[in-house]
XYZ file of C-alpha atoms in Angstrom:
492
model
C 74.950 136.043 173.704
C 71.773 135.993 171.587
C 71.118 132.951 169.706
C 71.167 132.891 165.562
C 68.351 131.623 163.953
C 69.193 132.579 160.421
C 69.394 129.382 159.423
C 66.368 127.990 159.893
C 65.212 131.000 157.147
C 66.108 128.363 154.348
C 63.648 125.652 156.095
C 61.128 124.984 153.640
C 57.673 124.158 155.374
C 54.510 123.055 154.188
C 52.073 125.469 154.886
C 48.774 124.081 154.214
C 47.313 127.849 154.871
C 48.481 129.446 151.886
C 47.208 127.334 149.216
C 44.537 128.043 147.247
C 42.634 126.948 144.583
C 39.055 126.507 142.790
C 36.494 125.275 145.470
C 35.365 122.582 143.283
C 38.816 121.259 144.230
C 39.403 119.387 147.588
C 42.430 121.336 149.306
C 43.743 117.802 150.067
C 44.186 116.942 146.261
C 46.013 120.235 145.764
C 48.518 120.113 149.058
C 49.748 116.570 147.214
C 49.694 118.419 143.839
C 51.716 120.611 145.290
C 54.359 118.396 147.316
C 54.603 116.544 144.481
C 55.497 119.882 142.215
C 58.053 120.238 145.036
C 60.282 116.545 145.043
C 60.023 116.467 140.947
C 61.464 119.957 140.581
C 64.162 118.930 143.282
C 64.771 115.534 141.879
C 65.097 117.120 137.938
C 67.724 120.019 139.878
C 69.552 117.328 141.080
C 69.851 115.492 137.831
C 70.305 118.403 135.699
C 73.592 119.134 138.241
C 74.491 115.484 137.761
C 74.339 116.505 134.134
C 76.257 119.524 133.780
C 79.282 118.538 135.959
C 79.401 114.668 134.038
C 79.516 117.216 130.377
C 82.097 119.700 132.132
C 84.467 116.708 133.431
C 84.128 114.936 130.059
C 85.169 118.297 127.710
C 87.914 119.254 129.845
C 89.387 115.694 129.022
C 88.382 115.948 125.343
C 89.349 120.332 124.848
C 93.329 119.433 125.160
C 93.173 116.566 122.681
C 91.589 118.318 120.307
C 93.742 121.284 120.218
C 96.399 119.209 120.077
C 95.443 117.142 116.829
C 94.778 120.701 115.528
C 98.281 121.455 116.056
C 99.590 117.920 114.835
C 97.614 117.909 111.877
C 98.575 121.849 111.296
C 102.462 120.616 111.433
C 102.429 117.238 109.976
C 99.472 117.802 107.061
C 96.493 115.702 106.305
C 97.904 112.280 106.674
C 98.637 112.917 110.239
C 94.786 113.475 110.512
C 94.081 110.352 108.335
C 96.102 108.241 111.098
C 94.639 109.854 113.589
C 91.292 108.275 112.072
C 92.200 105.027 111.348
C 93.536 104.574 114.553
C 90.649 105.345 116.685
C 88.320 102.596 114.142
C 90.993 100.003 114.583
C 92.619 100.710 118.151
C 90.546 102.964 119.920
C 91.516 103.020 123.772
C 88.725 101.829 126.224
C 89.079 104.580 128.415
C 85.694 106.293 128.995
C 83.893 109.008 131.266
C 82.833 107.483 134.717
C 79.051 107.205 134.260
C 75.924 105.241 134.863
C 74.803 106.141 130.957
C 73.581 102.759 128.837
C 76.337 102.377 125.957
C 78.630 105.444 127.315
C 81.088 105.780 124.816
C 84.671 105.766 124.976
C 86.584 109.378 124.379
C 88.545 107.657 121.284
C 83.962 107.164 119.940
C 84.349 110.604 120.429
C 87.241 112.183 119.061
C 86.497 109.748 115.869
C 82.827 111.080 115.191
C 84.112 114.615 115.907
C 87.262 113.962 112.990
C 84.487 112.484 110.119
C 82.208 115.661 110.996
C 84.835 118.204 110.325
C 85.647 115.617 107.343
C 82.444 115.772 106.036
C 82.312 119.714 106.721
C 85.066 119.790 104.683
C 83.865 118.118 101.565
C 81.061 119.867 101.494
C 83.615 123.499 100.963
C 84.509 121.468 97.874
C 87.937 120.551 98.936
C 88.815 117.167 98.614
C 91.510 114.802 99.185
C 93.848 116.277 96.454
C 93.569 120.067 97.171
C 96.324 121.577 98.191
C 94.104 123.335 100.857
C 92.793 120.092 102.867
C 95.151 120.704 105.472
C 94.145 124.467 106.202
C 90.704 123.550 106.024
C 90.800 120.525 108.394
C 92.489 122.722 111.363
C 90.325 125.857 110.969
C 87.576 122.712 111.061
C 89.364 121.489 114.440
C 89.560 125.124 115.760
C 86.288 125.962 115.356
C 85.092 123.025 117.594
C 87.720 123.662 120.254
C 86.231 127.366 120.308
C 82.922 126.402 120.350
C 83.834 123.841 123.390
C 85.628 126.830 125.094
C 81.854 128.520 124.585
C 80.305 126.077 125.944
C 82.171 125.299 128.885
C 81.594 128.891 130.163
C 77.944 128.414 129.430
C 77.779 125.137 131.209
C 79.674 126.254 134.600
C 76.864 129.443 134.734
C 74.572 127.279 134.181
C 75.566 124.862 137.127
C 76.467 127.819 140.003
C 72.844 128.558 139.270
C 71.003 125.533 139.583
C 73.041 124.910 142.619
C 72.865 128.088 143.854
C 68.924 127.461 143.795
C 69.631 124.449 145.579
C 71.271 125.386 148.614
C 68.248 128.544 149.142
C 66.345 125.988 150.795
C 67.517 122.791 153.657
C 66.065 119.035 152.769
C 66.302 116.086 153.712
C 69.512 115.678 151.854
C 71.368 118.319 154.256
C 70.586 116.380 157.538
C 73.683 114.434 158.186
C 74.176 112.095 161.639
C 76.114 113.424 163.937
C 77.339 112.481 167.041
C 76.308 108.799 167.882
C 76.864 106.891 171.019
C 74.894 103.619 170.191
C 76.895 100.757 172.084
C 78.185 98.317 169.716
C 78.683 94.760 171.392
C 82.180 92.821 170.048
C 81.666 90.081 167.351
C 81.810 86.317 168.835
C 84.011 83.735 167.439
C 82.464 82.707 163.928
C 81.660 78.546 164.117
C 83.555 76.747 161.678
C 82.883 77.328 158.225
C 83.188 74.728 155.602
C 85.312 76.390 153.269
C 88.767 77.170 153.581
C 89.328 74.630 156.064
C 93.057 73.933 158.442
C 93.850 70.647 158.002
C 96.474 69.814 160.491
C 99.612 67.546 159.967
C 99.895 66.187 163.538
C 97.148 65.057 166.280
C 99.252 68.038 168.439
C 97.822 71.805 168.890
C 100.470 73.665 166.898
C 101.178 77.623 166.922
C 101.733 79.095 163.598
C 103.039 82.128 162.865
C 103.142 83.538 159.555
C 105.031 86.706 158.028
C 103.106 89.409 156.831
C 103.630 90.620 152.828
C 103.152 93.862 151.142
C 102.289 95.412 154.719
C 102.274 99.333 152.802
C 99.981 97.616 150.000
C 97.069 99.327 149.116
C 94.572 96.382 150.689
C 95.965 96.106 153.666
C 94.720 92.644 153.962
C 96.830 89.954 155.764
C 98.604 88.527 153.078
C 99.771 85.816 154.697
C 102.023 82.818 153.604
C 105.760 81.535 154.361
C 105.112 80.073 157.838
C 108.907 80.879 159.940
C 110.596 78.020 160.637
C 110.013 75.841 163.041
C 110.847 72.724 164.697
C 106.836 71.846 164.862
C 105.029 70.554 162.052
C 103.280 73.599 160.857
C 99.484 74.126 160.347
C 98.637 75.691 157.075
C 95.379 76.379 155.367
C 94.302 73.550 152.584
C 92.651 74.729 149.247
C 88.655 73.121 149.266
C 87.920 71.834 145.520
C 86.040 75.199 145.250
C 89.000 77.328 145.745
C 91.167 75.286 143.506
C 88.678 75.426 140.382
C 88.639 79.586 141.334
C 92.541 79.508 141.910
C 92.759 78.454 137.822
C 90.552 81.423 136.577
C 92.377 83.922 134.482
C 94.295 86.982 135.497
C 92.375 90.108 135.231
C 88.860 87.524 134.368
C 86.731 89.706 136.392
C 83.737 88.403 134.700
C 84.763 85.117 135.009
C 86.114 85.111 138.721
C 82.274 87.222 139.292
C 80.222 84.512 138.025
C 82.163 81.281 139.723
C 81.709 83.359 142.980
C 77.989 83.709 142.160
C 77.679 80.178 142.096
C 80.090 78.988 144.900
C 79.528 81.210 147.576
C 82.070 78.453 149.678
C 84.649 80.664 148.187
C 83.705 83.951 150.418
C 85.165 82.479 153.304
C 87.504 83.426 156.250
C 91.033 81.509 155.433
C 90.469 81.106 151.708
C 92.728 84.416 150.657
C 95.230 82.577 152.867
C 95.001 79.016 151.436
C 95.345 80.858 147.957
C 98.639 82.592 148.820
C 99.888 79.398 151.007
C 98.903 77.329 146.893
C 101.363 80.176 145.717
C 103.932 79.748 147.619
C 104.226 76.033 147.061
C 103.945 76.356 143.277
C 106.264 78.930 143.145
C 108.778 76.585 144.648
C 108.669 74.286 142.029
C 108.903 76.425 139.399
C 104.767 77.095 138.312
C 104.985 80.709 138.328
C 102.611 81.603 135.754
C 100.127 78.855 138.070
C 101.375 81.045 141.444
C 100.776 84.369 139.897
C 97.097 82.711 139.000
C 96.721 82.374 143.317
C 98.086 85.543 144.227
C 95.675 87.488 141.670
C 92.455 85.570 143.553
C 94.030 86.010 146.924
C 93.988 89.512 146.506
C 90.974 90.230 144.684
C 89.324 88.570 147.579
C 90.826 90.432 150.137
C 89.982 93.757 148.282
C 86.147 91.904 148.582
C 86.345 91.833 152.348
C 87.896 95.375 152.818
C 84.965 97.191 151.064
C 82.856 96.197 153.471
C 79.437 94.600 153.203
C 78.626 94.867 149.675
C 82.786 94.743 148.627
C 81.798 91.910 146.485
C 79.355 93.785 143.791
C 81.355 96.903 144.518
C 84.747 95.941 143.612
C 83.327 93.932 140.241
C 81.294 96.763 139.435
C 84.830 99.006 139.373
C 86.721 95.771 137.435
C 84.246 95.041 134.937
C 83.398 98.577 133.833
C 87.347 99.143 133.567
C 87.509 101.725 136.080
C 91.415 102.642 134.985
C 92.245 103.993 138.975
C 90.584 101.298 140.237
C 92.259 98.624 137.957
C 95.542 100.120 138.145
C 95.976 100.255 142.242
C 94.223 96.352 142.127
C 97.176 95.182 139.321
C 99.946 97.134 140.741
C 99.521 95.065 144.485
C 98.893 91.693 142.323
C 102.659 92.902 140.812
C 104.346 93.955 144.151
C 102.695 90.993 146.427
C 103.757 88.397 143.573
C 107.815 90.096 143.529
C 107.707 89.615 147.001
C 106.551 85.502 147.380
C 108.981 84.763 144.618
C 112.305 86.597 146.907
C 110.210 84.961 150.339
C 110.361 81.394 148.155
C 114.058 82.347 147.082
C 115.115 82.854 150.542
C 113.638 79.759 151.957
C 115.147 77.506 149.179
C 118.193 79.095 150.361
C 117.584 78.460 153.855
C 116.544 75.150 153.781
C 119.904 74.095 151.053
C 122.261 75.038 153.923
C 125.876 75.844 153.733
C 127.581 73.522 150.511
C 129.879 70.621 151.679
C 133.178 71.942 150.127
C 136.854 70.005 150.817
C 139.680 71.726 152.360
C 143.179 71.117 152.663
C 144.063 71.843 156.631
C 147.335 71.319 158.246
C 146.817 69.246 161.318
C 148.467 71.810 163.433
C 149.670 75.159 163.265
C 153.742 73.446 162.554
C 152.472 71.272 160.042
C 153.043 73.195 156.301
C 151.398 71.738 152.983
C 153.568 72.410 149.495
C 153.098 71.323 145.981
C 155.688 68.737 144.205
C 155.290 70.191 140.864
C 156.550 68.776 138.124
C 158.049 71.468 135.384
C 157.409 69.064 132.267
C 157.678 64.864 131.719
C 160.685 63.052 133.068
C 163.989 63.825 130.777
C 166.000 60.330 128.717
C 168.672 61.025 131.115
C 168.744 60.612 134.520
C 171.270 60.521 137.192
C 170.503 59.171 140.861
C 173.149 60.091 143.744
C 173.585 59.774 147.130
C 172.736 57.062 149.696
C 169.275 55.274 149.553
C 169.243 54.674 145.409
C 171.742 51.862 145.599
C 168.684 49.556 145.088
C 166.451 51.429 143.230
C 166.059 51.160 139.458
C 165.769 53.882 136.569
C 162.802 52.623 135.231
C 160.552 53.226 138.263
C 161.963 56.436 138.784
C 160.784 57.620 135.399
C 157.591 55.373 135.703
C 157.112 58.068 138.890
C 157.938 61.238 137.382
C 155.922 60.419 134.441
C 152.933 59.624 135.795
C 153.086 62.765 138.375
C 153.554 64.735 134.978
C 150.000 62.664 133.700
C 148.174 63.374 136.882
C 149.417 66.975 136.929
C 148.520 67.547 133.061
C 144.933 66.165 134.110
C 144.671 68.792 136.128
C 141.801 71.584 135.606
C 144.028 74.989 134.501
C 142.821 76.910 137.423
C 143.915 73.852 139.935
C 147.517 73.625 137.755
C 147.851 77.982 138.249
C 146.833 77.475 141.923
C 149.727 74.665 142.029
C 152.093 76.162 140.722
C 151.714 79.650 143.059
C 152.336 76.934 145.750
C 149.201 78.961 147.366
C 147.098 76.461 149.755
C 144.163 79.572 149.890
C 144.373 79.344 145.930
C 143.973 75.289 146.571
C 141.528 75.173 148.667
C 139.026 77.899 146.468
C 139.415 75.898 143.633
C 138.599 72.918 145.493
C 135.858 74.379 147.575
C 134.193 75.479 143.730
C 134.089 71.752 142.828
C 131.399 68.873 143.946
C 132.181 67.192 146.910
C 133.337 63.370 144.945
C 135.137 65.539 142.057
C 137.249 67.150 144.982
C 137.985 63.959 147.047
C 139.348 62.290 144.050
C 141.424 65.528 143.106
C 142.879 65.467 146.806
C 143.807 61.229 146.385
C 145.608 61.946 143.143
C 147.539 64.876 144.345
C 148.890 62.074 147.735
C 149.178 59.446 144.767
C 151.389 61.224 142.798
C 153.654 62.750 144.970
C 152.671 66.532 144.121
C 151.428 67.099 147.763
C 153.894 67.327 150.592
C 152.991 67.534 154.166
C 155.503 67.668 156.930
C 154.131 65.808 159.798
C 151.682 63.487 156.899
C 148.563 65.343 158.222
C 145.893 65.602 155.791
C 142.127 66.365 156.501
C 139.363 67.260 154.415
C 136.790 69.712 155.999
C 132.983 69.214 154.617
C 131.695 72.550 155.792
C 132.349 71.453 159.269
C 136.290 72.228 160.539
C 137.909 69.891 163.082
C 135.762 66.918 161.872
C 138.619 63.999 160.857
C 137.916 62.213 157.815
C 136.989 58.554 157.712
C 140.623 57.164 157.028
C 142.278 58.980 159.828
C 138.977 57.613 162.358
C 140.247 54.257 160.867
C 143.955 54.667 161.512
C 143.503 55.878 165.052
C 140.954 53.147 166.101
C 143.229 50.705 164.932
C 146.371 51.787 166.970
C 144.127 52.382 170.429
C 143.277 48.695 169.528
C 146.823 47.545 168.901
C 147.835 49.498 172.566
C 145.432 47.636 174.123
C 147.079 44.404 172.811
C 150.443 45.457 174.062
C 149.362 46.335 177.446
C 147.250 42.814 177.864
């Protein structure tokens, strides 16, 4: 198979033999001038290509906006034109082309300059603001600029293609790329302890701490760690240093302040700093300090982004943020919002786990044969009561009325929901109402039910459950102890 060496035809070599000049001028100087001329033309071509590319990208943004403005003025009249001029003057958008040019104008500033130019051309034609031809003239002026821009775009694209074709004719050092690399890279040794975000153990025993990773799909791809997993051992959590604490109080989106702070406090950029800020965010959110928690999350992700961007990550990150890169700021601020929302959810779950199930008072039969029912009064006792049957010979009528009246007064004082549950003779409904009460209030209700004779049970087995089934009340335990003591005395 024959070898193809045609690609080397584009290699530009320095051949000193083809350089001829005046005999009074030494050849070395001519060679240097020739080399400098080649490099200057090559550099000028690169600048020209960059300029054309930037201008085309800028006009691609402006052209559809100018067309839309022309259509809106044609539909809504000169008043819309005046509104746009006022908006671009008082409320301009910060969006601008991403170039390194000093004092780069924003898109709104360019559009304002164009609209003012159209207005000046309109006045030169003798059309004032009260003329009926004002709207038509303004639209005509805008359309003229649209046509000019379209023609200019075509010309610039042809120039760009020509410059790029000329650039590709010769192989230069810029076209050299590194291929396979088999250099051995030794493993990075463990860094020594750094004064900055230190770990403060809570006890002398060595503990292993596991952290839950936040937003694993986040753009930063950093280990956003906080909320240690539950464990019986005391956890070791990173704590804020004085510098980190001051850094955590900087305002949201205050990129310039953060940049200046980092330059004067290098101990902020240390391993564990972002984790310490997330732990501080978790603690702040747990006590209701949402604003400070958001600031801690913001500063933590800021450090993570700087770390993930590589060796010059700090300068790269802040250069983009301070310049107002819409894509970069949008991605970062969304990551901050998502991380904070996840933090809020983790705090809610953690607090729910710490609180545990709420204690409740429930009426439970002692055994399956016991049935609990309720003697609900229909109203206050009647004036005339007749007592019949054995056992009522020595009972006074006044005492009966007092007992019935007390039952009615106790029942009437209950919450309507509890009254309805008692009337329905439903133990489940009564327990549901008692479960919604505080333990102390529910205990008082049970005592009143028993005292008023509303609570009826066949075998005398009342028991309240405070979240743990099968545990007897203190009164029942005391009764059992007294019975055991009595049996012991009888045996003795």
